Coordinates of C-alpha atoms and ligand atoms in Angstrom, one line a residue:
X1 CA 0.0 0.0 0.0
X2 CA 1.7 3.2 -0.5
X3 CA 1.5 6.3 1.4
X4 CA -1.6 8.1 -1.2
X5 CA -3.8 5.1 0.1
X6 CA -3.5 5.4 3.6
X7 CA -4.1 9.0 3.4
X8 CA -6.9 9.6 5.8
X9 CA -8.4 13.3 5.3
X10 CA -7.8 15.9 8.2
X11 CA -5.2 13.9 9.5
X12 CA -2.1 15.7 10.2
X13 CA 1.5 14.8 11.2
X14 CA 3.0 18.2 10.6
X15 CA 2.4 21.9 10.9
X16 CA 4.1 24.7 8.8
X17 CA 5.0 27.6 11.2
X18 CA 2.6 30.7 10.1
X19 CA 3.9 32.6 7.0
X20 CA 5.5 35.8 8.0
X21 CA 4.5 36.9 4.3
X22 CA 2.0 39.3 3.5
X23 CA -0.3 38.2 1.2
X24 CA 0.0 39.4 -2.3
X25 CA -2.5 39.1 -5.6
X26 CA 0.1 38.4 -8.2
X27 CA -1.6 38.2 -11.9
X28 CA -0.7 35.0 -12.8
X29 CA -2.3 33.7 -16.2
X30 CA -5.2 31.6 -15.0
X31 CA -4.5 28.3 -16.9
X32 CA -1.2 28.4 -14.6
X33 CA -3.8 27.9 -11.8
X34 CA -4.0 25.0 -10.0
X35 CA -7.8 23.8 -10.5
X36 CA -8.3 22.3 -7.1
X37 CA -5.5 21.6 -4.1
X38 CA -2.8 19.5 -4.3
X39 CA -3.4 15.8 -3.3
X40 CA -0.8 15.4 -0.1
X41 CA -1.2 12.0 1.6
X42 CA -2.4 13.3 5.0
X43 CA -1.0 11.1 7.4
X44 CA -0.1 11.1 11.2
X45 CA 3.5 11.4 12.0
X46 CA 3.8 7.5 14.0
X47 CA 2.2 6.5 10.5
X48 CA 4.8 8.0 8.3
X49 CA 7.2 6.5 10.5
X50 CA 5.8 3.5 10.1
X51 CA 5.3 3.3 6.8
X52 CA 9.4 3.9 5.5
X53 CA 10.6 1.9 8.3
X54 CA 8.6 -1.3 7.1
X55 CA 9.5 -0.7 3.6
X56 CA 12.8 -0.6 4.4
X57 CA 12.7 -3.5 6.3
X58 CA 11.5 -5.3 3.3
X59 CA 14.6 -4.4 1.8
X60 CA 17.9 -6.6 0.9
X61 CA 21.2 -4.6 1.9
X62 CA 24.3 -5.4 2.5
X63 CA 23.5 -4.6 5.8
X64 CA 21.5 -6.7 6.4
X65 CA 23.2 -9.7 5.4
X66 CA 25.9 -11.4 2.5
X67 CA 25.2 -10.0 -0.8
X68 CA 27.6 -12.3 -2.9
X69 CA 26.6 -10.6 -6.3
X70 CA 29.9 -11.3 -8.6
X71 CA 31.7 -8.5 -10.4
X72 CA 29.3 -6.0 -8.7
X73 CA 31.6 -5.9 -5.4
X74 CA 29.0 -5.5 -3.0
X75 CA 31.8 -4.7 0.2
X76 CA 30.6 -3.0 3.3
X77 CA 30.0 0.4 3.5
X78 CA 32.0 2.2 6.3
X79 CA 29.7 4.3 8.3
X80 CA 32.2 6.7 8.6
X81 CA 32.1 7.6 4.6
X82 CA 28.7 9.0 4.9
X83 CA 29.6 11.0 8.4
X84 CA 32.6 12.6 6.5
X85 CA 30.4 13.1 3.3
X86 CA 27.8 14.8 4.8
X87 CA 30.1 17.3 7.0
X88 CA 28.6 21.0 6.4
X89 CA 32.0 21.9 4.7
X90 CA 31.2 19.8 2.1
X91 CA 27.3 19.6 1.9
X92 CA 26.8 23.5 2.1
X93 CA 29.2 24.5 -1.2
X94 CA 28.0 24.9 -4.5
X95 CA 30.0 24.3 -8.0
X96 CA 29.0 27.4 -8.9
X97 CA 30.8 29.7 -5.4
X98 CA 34.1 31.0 -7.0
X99 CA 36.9 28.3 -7.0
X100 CA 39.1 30.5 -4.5
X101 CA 36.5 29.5 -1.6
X102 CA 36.0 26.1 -2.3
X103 CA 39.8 25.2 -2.0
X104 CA 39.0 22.3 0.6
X105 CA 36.5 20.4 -2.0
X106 CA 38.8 21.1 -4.5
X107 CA 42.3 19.7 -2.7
X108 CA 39.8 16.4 -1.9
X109 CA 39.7 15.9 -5.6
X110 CA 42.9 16.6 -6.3
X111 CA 44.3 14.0 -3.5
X112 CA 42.2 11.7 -4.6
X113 CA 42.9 11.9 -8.1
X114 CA 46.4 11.2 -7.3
X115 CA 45.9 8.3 -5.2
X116 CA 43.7 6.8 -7.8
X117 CA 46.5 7.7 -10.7
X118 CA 49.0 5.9 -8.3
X119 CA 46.7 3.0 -7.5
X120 CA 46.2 2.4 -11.6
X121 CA 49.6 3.5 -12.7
X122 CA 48.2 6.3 -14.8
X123 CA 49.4 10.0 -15.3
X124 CA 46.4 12.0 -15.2
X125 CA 42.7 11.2 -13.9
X126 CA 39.1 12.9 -14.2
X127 CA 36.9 12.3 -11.6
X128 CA 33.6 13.4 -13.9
X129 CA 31.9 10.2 -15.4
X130 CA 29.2 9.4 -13.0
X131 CA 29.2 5.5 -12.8
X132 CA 31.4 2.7 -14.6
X133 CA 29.4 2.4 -18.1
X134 CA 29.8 6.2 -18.1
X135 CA 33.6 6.0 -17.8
X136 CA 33.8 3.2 -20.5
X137 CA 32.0 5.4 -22.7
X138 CA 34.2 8.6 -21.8
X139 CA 37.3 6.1 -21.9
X140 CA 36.3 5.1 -25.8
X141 CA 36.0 9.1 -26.8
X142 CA 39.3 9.7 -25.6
X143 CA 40.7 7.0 -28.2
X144 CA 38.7 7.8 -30.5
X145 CA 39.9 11.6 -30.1
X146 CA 43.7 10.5 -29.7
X147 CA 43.3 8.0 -33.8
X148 CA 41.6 11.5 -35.5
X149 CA 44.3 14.0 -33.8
X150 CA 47.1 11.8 -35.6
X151 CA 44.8 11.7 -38.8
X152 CA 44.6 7.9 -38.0
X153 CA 40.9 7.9 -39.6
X154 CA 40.7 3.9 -40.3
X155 CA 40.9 2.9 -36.6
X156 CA 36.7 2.0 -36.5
X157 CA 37.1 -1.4 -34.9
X158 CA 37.0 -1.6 -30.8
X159 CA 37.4 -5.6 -30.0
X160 CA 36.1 -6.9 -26.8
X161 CA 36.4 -10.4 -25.8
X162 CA 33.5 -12.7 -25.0
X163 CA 33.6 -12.8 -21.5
X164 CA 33.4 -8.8 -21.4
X165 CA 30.6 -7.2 -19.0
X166 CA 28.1 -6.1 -21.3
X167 CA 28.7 -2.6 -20.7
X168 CA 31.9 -2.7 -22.4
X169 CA 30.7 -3.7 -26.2
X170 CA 27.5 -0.9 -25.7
X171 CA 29.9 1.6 -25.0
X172 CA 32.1 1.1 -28.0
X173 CA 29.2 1.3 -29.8
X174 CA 27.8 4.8 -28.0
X175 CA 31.2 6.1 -29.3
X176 CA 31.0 5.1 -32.3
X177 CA 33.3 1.8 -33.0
X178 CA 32.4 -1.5 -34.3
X179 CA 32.7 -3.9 -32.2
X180 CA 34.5 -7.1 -32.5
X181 CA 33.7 -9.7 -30.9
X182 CA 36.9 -12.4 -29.4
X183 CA 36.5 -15.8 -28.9
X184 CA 37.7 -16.7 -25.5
X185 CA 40.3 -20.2 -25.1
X186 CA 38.4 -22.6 -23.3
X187 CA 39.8 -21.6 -20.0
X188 CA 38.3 -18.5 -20.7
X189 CA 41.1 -16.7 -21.2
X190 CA 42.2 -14.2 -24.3
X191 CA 43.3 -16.3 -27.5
X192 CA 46.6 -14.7 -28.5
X193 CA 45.6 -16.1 -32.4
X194 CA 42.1 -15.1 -32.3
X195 CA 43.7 -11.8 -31.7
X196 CA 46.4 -11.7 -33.9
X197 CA 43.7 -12.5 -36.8
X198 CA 42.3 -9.5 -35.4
X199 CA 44.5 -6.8 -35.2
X200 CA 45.2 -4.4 -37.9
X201 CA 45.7 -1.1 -38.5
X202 CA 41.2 -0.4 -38.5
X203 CA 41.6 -1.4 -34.6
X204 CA 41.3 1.6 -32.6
X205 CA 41.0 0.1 -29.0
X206 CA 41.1 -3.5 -26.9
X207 CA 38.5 -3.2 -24.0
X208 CA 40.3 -5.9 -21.3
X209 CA 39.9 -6.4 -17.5
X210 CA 42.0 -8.2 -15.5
X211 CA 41.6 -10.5 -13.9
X212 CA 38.8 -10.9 -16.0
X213 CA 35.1 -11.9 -15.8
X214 CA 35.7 -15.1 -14.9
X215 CA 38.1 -14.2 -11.9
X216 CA 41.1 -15.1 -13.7
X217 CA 44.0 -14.0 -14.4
X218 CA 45.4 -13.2 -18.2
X219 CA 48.4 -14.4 -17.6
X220 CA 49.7 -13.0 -21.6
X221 CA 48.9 -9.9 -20.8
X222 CA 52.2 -8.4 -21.2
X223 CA 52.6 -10.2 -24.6
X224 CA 48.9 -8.7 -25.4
X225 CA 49.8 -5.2 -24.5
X226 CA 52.9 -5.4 -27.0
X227 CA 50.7 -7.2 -29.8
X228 CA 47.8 -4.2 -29.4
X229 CA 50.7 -1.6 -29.0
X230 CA 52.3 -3.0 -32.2
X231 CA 49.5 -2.6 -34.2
X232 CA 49.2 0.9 -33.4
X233 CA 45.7 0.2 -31.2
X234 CA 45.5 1.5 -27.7
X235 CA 44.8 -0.9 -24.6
X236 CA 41.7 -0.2 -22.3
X237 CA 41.2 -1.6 -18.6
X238 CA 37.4 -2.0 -17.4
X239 CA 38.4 -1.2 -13.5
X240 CA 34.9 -1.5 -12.4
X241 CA 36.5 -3.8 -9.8
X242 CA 40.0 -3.3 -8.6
X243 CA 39.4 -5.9 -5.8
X244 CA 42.0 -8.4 -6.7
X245 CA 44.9 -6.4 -7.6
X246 CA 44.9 -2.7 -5.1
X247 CA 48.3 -2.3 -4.0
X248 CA 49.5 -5.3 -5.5
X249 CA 50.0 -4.6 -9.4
X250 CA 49.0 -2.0 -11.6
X251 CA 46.8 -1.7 -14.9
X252 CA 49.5 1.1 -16.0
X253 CA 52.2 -1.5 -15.4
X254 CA 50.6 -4.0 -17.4
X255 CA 50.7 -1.8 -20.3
X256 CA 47.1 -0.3 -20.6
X257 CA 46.6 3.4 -22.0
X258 CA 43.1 3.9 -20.3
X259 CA 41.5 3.3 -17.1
X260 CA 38.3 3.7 -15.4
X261 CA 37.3 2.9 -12.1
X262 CA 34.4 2.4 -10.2
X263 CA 34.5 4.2 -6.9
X264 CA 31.0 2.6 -5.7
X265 CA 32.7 -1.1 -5.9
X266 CA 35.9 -1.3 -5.1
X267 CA 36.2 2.2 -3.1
X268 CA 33.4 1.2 -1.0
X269 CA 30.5 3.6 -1.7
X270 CA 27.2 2.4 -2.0
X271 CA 25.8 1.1 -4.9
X272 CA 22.5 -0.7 -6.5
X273 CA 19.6 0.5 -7.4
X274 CA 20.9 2.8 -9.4
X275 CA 22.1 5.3 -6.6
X276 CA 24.6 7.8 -7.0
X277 CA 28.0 6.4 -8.4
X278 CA 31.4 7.7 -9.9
X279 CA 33.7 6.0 -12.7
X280 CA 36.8 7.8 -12.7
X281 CA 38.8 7.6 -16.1
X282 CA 42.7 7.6 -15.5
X283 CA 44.8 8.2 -18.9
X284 CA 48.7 7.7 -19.4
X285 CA 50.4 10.8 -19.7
X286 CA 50.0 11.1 -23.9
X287 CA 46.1 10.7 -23.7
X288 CA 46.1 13.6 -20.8
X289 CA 45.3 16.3 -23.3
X290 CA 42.1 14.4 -24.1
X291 CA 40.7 14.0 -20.8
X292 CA 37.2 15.9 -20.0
X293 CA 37.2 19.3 -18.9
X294 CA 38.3 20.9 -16.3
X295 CA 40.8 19.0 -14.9
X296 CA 41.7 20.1 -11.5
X297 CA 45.3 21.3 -10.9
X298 CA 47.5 22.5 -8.5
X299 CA 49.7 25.8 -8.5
X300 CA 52.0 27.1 -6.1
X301 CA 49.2 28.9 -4.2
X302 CA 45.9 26.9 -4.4
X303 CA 43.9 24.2 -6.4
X304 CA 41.7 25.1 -9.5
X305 CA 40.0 23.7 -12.3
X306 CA 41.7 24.2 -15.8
X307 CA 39.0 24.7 -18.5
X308 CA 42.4 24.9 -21.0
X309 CA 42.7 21.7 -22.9
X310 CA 41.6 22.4 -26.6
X311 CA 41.4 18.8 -27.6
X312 CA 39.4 17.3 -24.6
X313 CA 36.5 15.6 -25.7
X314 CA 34.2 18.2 -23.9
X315 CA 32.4 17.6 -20.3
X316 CA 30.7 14.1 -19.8
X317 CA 28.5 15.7 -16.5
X318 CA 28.1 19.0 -15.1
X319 CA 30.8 19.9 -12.8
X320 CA 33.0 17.8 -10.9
X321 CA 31.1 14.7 -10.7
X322 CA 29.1 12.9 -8.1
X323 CA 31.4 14.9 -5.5
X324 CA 29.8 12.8 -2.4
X325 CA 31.2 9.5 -3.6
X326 CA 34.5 10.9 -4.3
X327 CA 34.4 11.7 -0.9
X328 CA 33.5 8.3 0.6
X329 CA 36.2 7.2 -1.8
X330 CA 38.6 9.3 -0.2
X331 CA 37.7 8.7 3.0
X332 CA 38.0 5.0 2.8
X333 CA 41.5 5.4 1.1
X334 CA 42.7 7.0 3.6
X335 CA 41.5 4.9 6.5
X336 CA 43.2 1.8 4.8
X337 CA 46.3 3.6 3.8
X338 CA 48.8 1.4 1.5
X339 CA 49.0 -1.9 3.6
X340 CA 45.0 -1.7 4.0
X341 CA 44.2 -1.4 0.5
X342 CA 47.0 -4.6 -0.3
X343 CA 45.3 -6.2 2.6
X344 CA 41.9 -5.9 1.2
X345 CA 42.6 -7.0 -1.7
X346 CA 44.6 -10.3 -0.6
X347 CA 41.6 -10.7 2.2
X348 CA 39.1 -10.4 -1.1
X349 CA 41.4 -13.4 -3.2
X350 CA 41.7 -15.9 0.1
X351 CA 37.6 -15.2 0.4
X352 CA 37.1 -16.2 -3.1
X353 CA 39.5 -19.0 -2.8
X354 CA 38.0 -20.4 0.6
X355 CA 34.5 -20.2 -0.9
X356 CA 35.8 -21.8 -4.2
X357 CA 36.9 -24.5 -2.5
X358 CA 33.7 -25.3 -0.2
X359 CA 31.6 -24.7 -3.3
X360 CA 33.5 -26.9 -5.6
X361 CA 32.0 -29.9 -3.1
X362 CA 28.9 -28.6 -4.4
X363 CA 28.6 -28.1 -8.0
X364 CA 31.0 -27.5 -10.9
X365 CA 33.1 -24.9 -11.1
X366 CA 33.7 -23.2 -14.4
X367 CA 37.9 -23.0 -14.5
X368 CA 40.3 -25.3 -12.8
X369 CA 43.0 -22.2 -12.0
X370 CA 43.0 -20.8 -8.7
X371 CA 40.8 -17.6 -8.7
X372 CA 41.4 -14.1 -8.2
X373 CA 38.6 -12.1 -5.9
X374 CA 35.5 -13.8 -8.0
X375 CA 34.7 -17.1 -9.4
X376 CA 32.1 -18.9 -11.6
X377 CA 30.3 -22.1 -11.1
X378 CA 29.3 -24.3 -13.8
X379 CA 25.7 -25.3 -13.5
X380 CA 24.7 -27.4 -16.8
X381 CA 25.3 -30.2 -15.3
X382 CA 23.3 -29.9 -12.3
X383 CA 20.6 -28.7 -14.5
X384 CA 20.8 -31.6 -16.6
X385 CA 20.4 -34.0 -13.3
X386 CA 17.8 -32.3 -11.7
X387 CA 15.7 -30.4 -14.1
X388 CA 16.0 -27.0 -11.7
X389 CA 17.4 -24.3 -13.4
X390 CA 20.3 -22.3 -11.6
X391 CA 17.8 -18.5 -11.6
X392 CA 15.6 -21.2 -9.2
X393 CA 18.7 -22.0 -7.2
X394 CA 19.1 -18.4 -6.6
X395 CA 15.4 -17.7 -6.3
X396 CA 15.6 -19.9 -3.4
X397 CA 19.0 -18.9 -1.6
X398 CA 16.5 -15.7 -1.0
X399 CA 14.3 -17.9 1.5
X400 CA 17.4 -18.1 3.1
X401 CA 18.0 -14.6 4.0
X402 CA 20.9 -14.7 1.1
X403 CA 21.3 -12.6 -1.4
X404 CA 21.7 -14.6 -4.6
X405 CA 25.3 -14.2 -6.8
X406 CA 24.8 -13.0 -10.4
X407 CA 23.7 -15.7 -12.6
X408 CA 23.7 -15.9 -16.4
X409 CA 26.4 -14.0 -16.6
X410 CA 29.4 -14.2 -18.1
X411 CA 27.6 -15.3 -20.8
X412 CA 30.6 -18.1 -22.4
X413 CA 29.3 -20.6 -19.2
X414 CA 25.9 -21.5 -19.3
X415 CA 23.7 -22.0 -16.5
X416 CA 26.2 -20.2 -14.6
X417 CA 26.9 -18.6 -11.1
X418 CA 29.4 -15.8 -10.4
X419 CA 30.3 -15.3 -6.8
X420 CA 32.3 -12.9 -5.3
X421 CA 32.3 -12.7 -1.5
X422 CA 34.7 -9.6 -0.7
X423 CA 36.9 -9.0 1.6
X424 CA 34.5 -7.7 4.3
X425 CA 33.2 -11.0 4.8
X426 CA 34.5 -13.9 7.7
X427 CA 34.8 -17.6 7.8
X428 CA 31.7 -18.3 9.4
X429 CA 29.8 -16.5 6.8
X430 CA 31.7 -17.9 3.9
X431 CA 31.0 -21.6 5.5
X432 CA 26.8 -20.5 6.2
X433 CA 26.4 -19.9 2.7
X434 CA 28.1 -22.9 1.3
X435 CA 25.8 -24.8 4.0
X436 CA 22.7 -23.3 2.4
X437 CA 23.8 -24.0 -0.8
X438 CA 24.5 -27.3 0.0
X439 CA 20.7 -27.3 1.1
X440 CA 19.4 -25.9 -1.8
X441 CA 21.2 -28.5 -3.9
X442 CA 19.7 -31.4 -1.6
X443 CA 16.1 -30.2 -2.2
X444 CA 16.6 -29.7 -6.2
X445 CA 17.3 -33.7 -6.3
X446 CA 14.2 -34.2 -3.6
X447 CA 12.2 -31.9 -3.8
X448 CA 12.5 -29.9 -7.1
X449 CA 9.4 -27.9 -6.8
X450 CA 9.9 -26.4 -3.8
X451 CA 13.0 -24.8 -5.5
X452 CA 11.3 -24.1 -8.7
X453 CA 8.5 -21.9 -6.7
X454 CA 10.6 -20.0 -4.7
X455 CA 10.8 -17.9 -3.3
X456 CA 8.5 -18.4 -0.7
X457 CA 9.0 -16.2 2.0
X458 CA 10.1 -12.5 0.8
X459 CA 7.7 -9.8 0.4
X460 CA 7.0 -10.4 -3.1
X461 CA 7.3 -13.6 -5.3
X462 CA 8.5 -14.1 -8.5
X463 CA 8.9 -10.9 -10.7
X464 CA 8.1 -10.1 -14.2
X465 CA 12.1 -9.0 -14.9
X466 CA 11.5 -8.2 -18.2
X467 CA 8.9 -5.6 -18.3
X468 CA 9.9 -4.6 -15.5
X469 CA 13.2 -2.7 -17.0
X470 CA 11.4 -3.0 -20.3
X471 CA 8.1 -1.2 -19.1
X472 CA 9.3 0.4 -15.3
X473 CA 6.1 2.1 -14.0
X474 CA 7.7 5.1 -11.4
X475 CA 4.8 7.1 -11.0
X476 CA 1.5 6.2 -8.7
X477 CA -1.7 7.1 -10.3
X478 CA -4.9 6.7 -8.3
X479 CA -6.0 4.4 -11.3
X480 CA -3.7 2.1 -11.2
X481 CA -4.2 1.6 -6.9
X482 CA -4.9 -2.0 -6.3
Ligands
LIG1 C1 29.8 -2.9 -12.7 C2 30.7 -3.1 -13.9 C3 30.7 -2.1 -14.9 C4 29.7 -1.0 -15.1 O1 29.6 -0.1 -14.0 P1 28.3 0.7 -13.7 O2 28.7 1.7 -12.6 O3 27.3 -0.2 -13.3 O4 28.0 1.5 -15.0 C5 31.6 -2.3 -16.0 N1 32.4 -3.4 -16.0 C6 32.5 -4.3 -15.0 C7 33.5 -5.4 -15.0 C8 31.6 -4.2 -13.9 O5 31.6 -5.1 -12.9

């Protein structure tokens, strides 16, 4: 029920002090008239309170419990990001006060920036692109922009390996590339073949992560970096999630031109639902003069944004950027410090490895090689067996109190699971979810169609997925009340 239909009329749960304001007959053109008064749900205070708290409740967060959704990096949330980004200092400035008095917000930025550039191994950073597809997309203009400053005007082709995250090939295409698909080895790795038939002087870009999709590890990636490099292409690194590698290697090292990141996975801001997020793009030093504007700079005296870069590829959002996530971002980088950002991530590779290994008692999983901070599991087997498909297993984890992995996804396994547990997770957690899935397991050979309905016990059963991104309904209408 929402709040419109338990509006009860005359009932009140706040009062507006009275209006100091005279009264004034302004001649407003009557059509701009409001015919009759505005339809406020009138509700008691206790009942308002009431009515967020249990929807909230009904919610699935992870803090309320494990939230194992792979390659989204669902980490805790430190409560001390959202007490730092919502200090007055930085909630009562505007991107529009003079840059000279807003010097703190500004040096933020620029700290950040350079941690990030040091993290990556990149030269220069912009903080702008607002979540990780946004990034991509900003990442692809730059190469694009860098092949037509040289008068390099063939370079159409962006390839992008099978196992990519699907944002990666829709970017490409938003800026304008043709994309390529490569055929991954069967350990789901890059074919060095498949891409030497591919390279030529019409390939602009690679899009790579690593470890990749399926939690491994390119180990060629030095001998892809020269083979892209060599053909005169440029190499990009999809850093949604930095988990496995923070303080231990670098995407820079590695040979990649491009970088973006995404400060609401790895950096611990909150994410989902399509909240506020930020997907920093980090650039080696030859690429800088591409990078949005303004970039924000240091002089001797103060911090400031330089507007001056006549072949950036323009402003991807208006001002700086989601500024609250870069500071939770920052705030979280500098509570770890070095040794707690290498820590995380080794924490986030044992997880993965511990859970691997209980899980692999379970069902199939995808690649033999040790993982990095995410694995897959194979389910086409166990759907073979049993008849229940691996969306029921997940379906069902949810009568559990567990937040299911990501399923169907990389799309080169089939009937697949993708779990990444995090770093912020213990042992006991870890081993409770491999006991329910162990469970769930147990009932699809016994008792298949208790798995196949579920779930059974959350506020609302089975959705219609597909309309329901398709055909999202986000306003209430009185008609449509139940
Ligand atoms: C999450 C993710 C993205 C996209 O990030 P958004 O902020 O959701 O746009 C891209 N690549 C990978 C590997 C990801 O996990």
């Amino acid at each position: 029920m929402t709040v419109f239909e338990k509006s009860v009329a005359g009932r009140i749960g706040f009062r507006l002090p009275d209006s100091q304001i005279e009264e004034k007959n302004f001649d407003f053109a009557t059509h701009l008239l409001r015919k009759k008064s505005l339809e406020l749900p009138e509700l008691s205070e206790p009942d308002v309170v009431r009515h967020y708290t249990n929807l909230a409740s009904k919610n699935y967060s992870v803090d309320k419990g494990f939230y194992p959704l792979g390659s989204c990096t669902m980490k805790y949330n430190p409560k001390i990001n959202e007490y730092v980004a919502s200090m007055k200092g930085f909630t009562d400035i505007h991107p529009y006060q003079p840059w000279e008095f807003t010097q703190g917000a500004l040096s933020l930025m620029y700290e950040l920036k350079e941690y990030l550039c040091k993290i990556t191994g990149m030269d220069e950073m912009s903080l702008q692109p607002a979540a990780g597809a946004h990034g991509e997309l900003t990442g692809m203009l730059i190469a694009r922009a860098y092949h037509l400053s040289r008068g390099d005007l063939k370079r159409h082709i962006a390839l992008v390996p099978d196992s990519a995250h699907g944002t990666n090939p829709a970017s490409a295409a938003m800026a304008g590339f043709d994309v390529v698909e490569l055929k991954s080895t069967q350990d789901g790795l890059v074919d060095l073949a498949e891409l030497e038939r591919h390279l030529s002087d019409e390939v602009a870009v690679l899009m790579l992560t690593n470890p990749n999709t399926l939690g491994l590890f390119e180990k060629d990636i030095m001998k892809i970096s020269q083979m892209v490099h060599s053909a005169g292409a440029l190499l990009y690194y999809d850093g949604a999630n930095l988990n496995a590698i923070m303080g231990k290697f670098r995407p820079g090292d590695m040979g990649f031109d491009i970088v973006h990141l995404n400060l609401h996975k790895t950096f611990s801001a909150p994410h989902g639902m399509g909240g506020p997020g930020s997907g920093p793009v980090g650039v080696k030093a030859f690429l800088a003069e591409f990078l949005p504007i303004p970039i924000i700079r240091k002089d001797a005296e103060r911090y400031y944004p330089d507007f001056g870069l006549p072949n950036s590829i323009g402003r991807m959002r208006s001002f700086y950027g989601n500024f609250s996530v870069l500071v939770k971002a920052y705030t979280y980088i500098l509570m770890m410090g070095k040794d707690g950002l290498t820590h995380a991530s080794e924490m986030a590779v044992l997880n993965a490895n511990y859970l691997r290994a209980l899980i692999s008692k379970i069902l199939k999983i995808a690649s033999p090689r040790r993982c990095m901070h995410e694995f897959v599991v194979d389910g086409s087997q166990f759907v073979k067996e049993t008849g229940v498909k691996i969306l029921d297993v997940a379906k069902r984890l949810l009568d559990y109190e567990l937040h299911a992995p990501t399923v169907y996804f990389p799309l080169i396994v089939h009937e697949d699971m993708m779990i990444e547990p995090t770093e912020t997770e213990n042992k006991e957690t870890l081993e409770r979810f491999a006991r329910v899935l162990e469970k769930v397991v147990e009932e699809a050979r016994h008792n298949p169609e208790i798995v196949k309905g579920a779930p059974h016990r959350t506020p609302v059963k089975r959705l219609d997925d597909v309309n329901a991104t398709k055909k999202p309904i986000y306003r209430w209408k009185k008609e449509n009340s139940l």
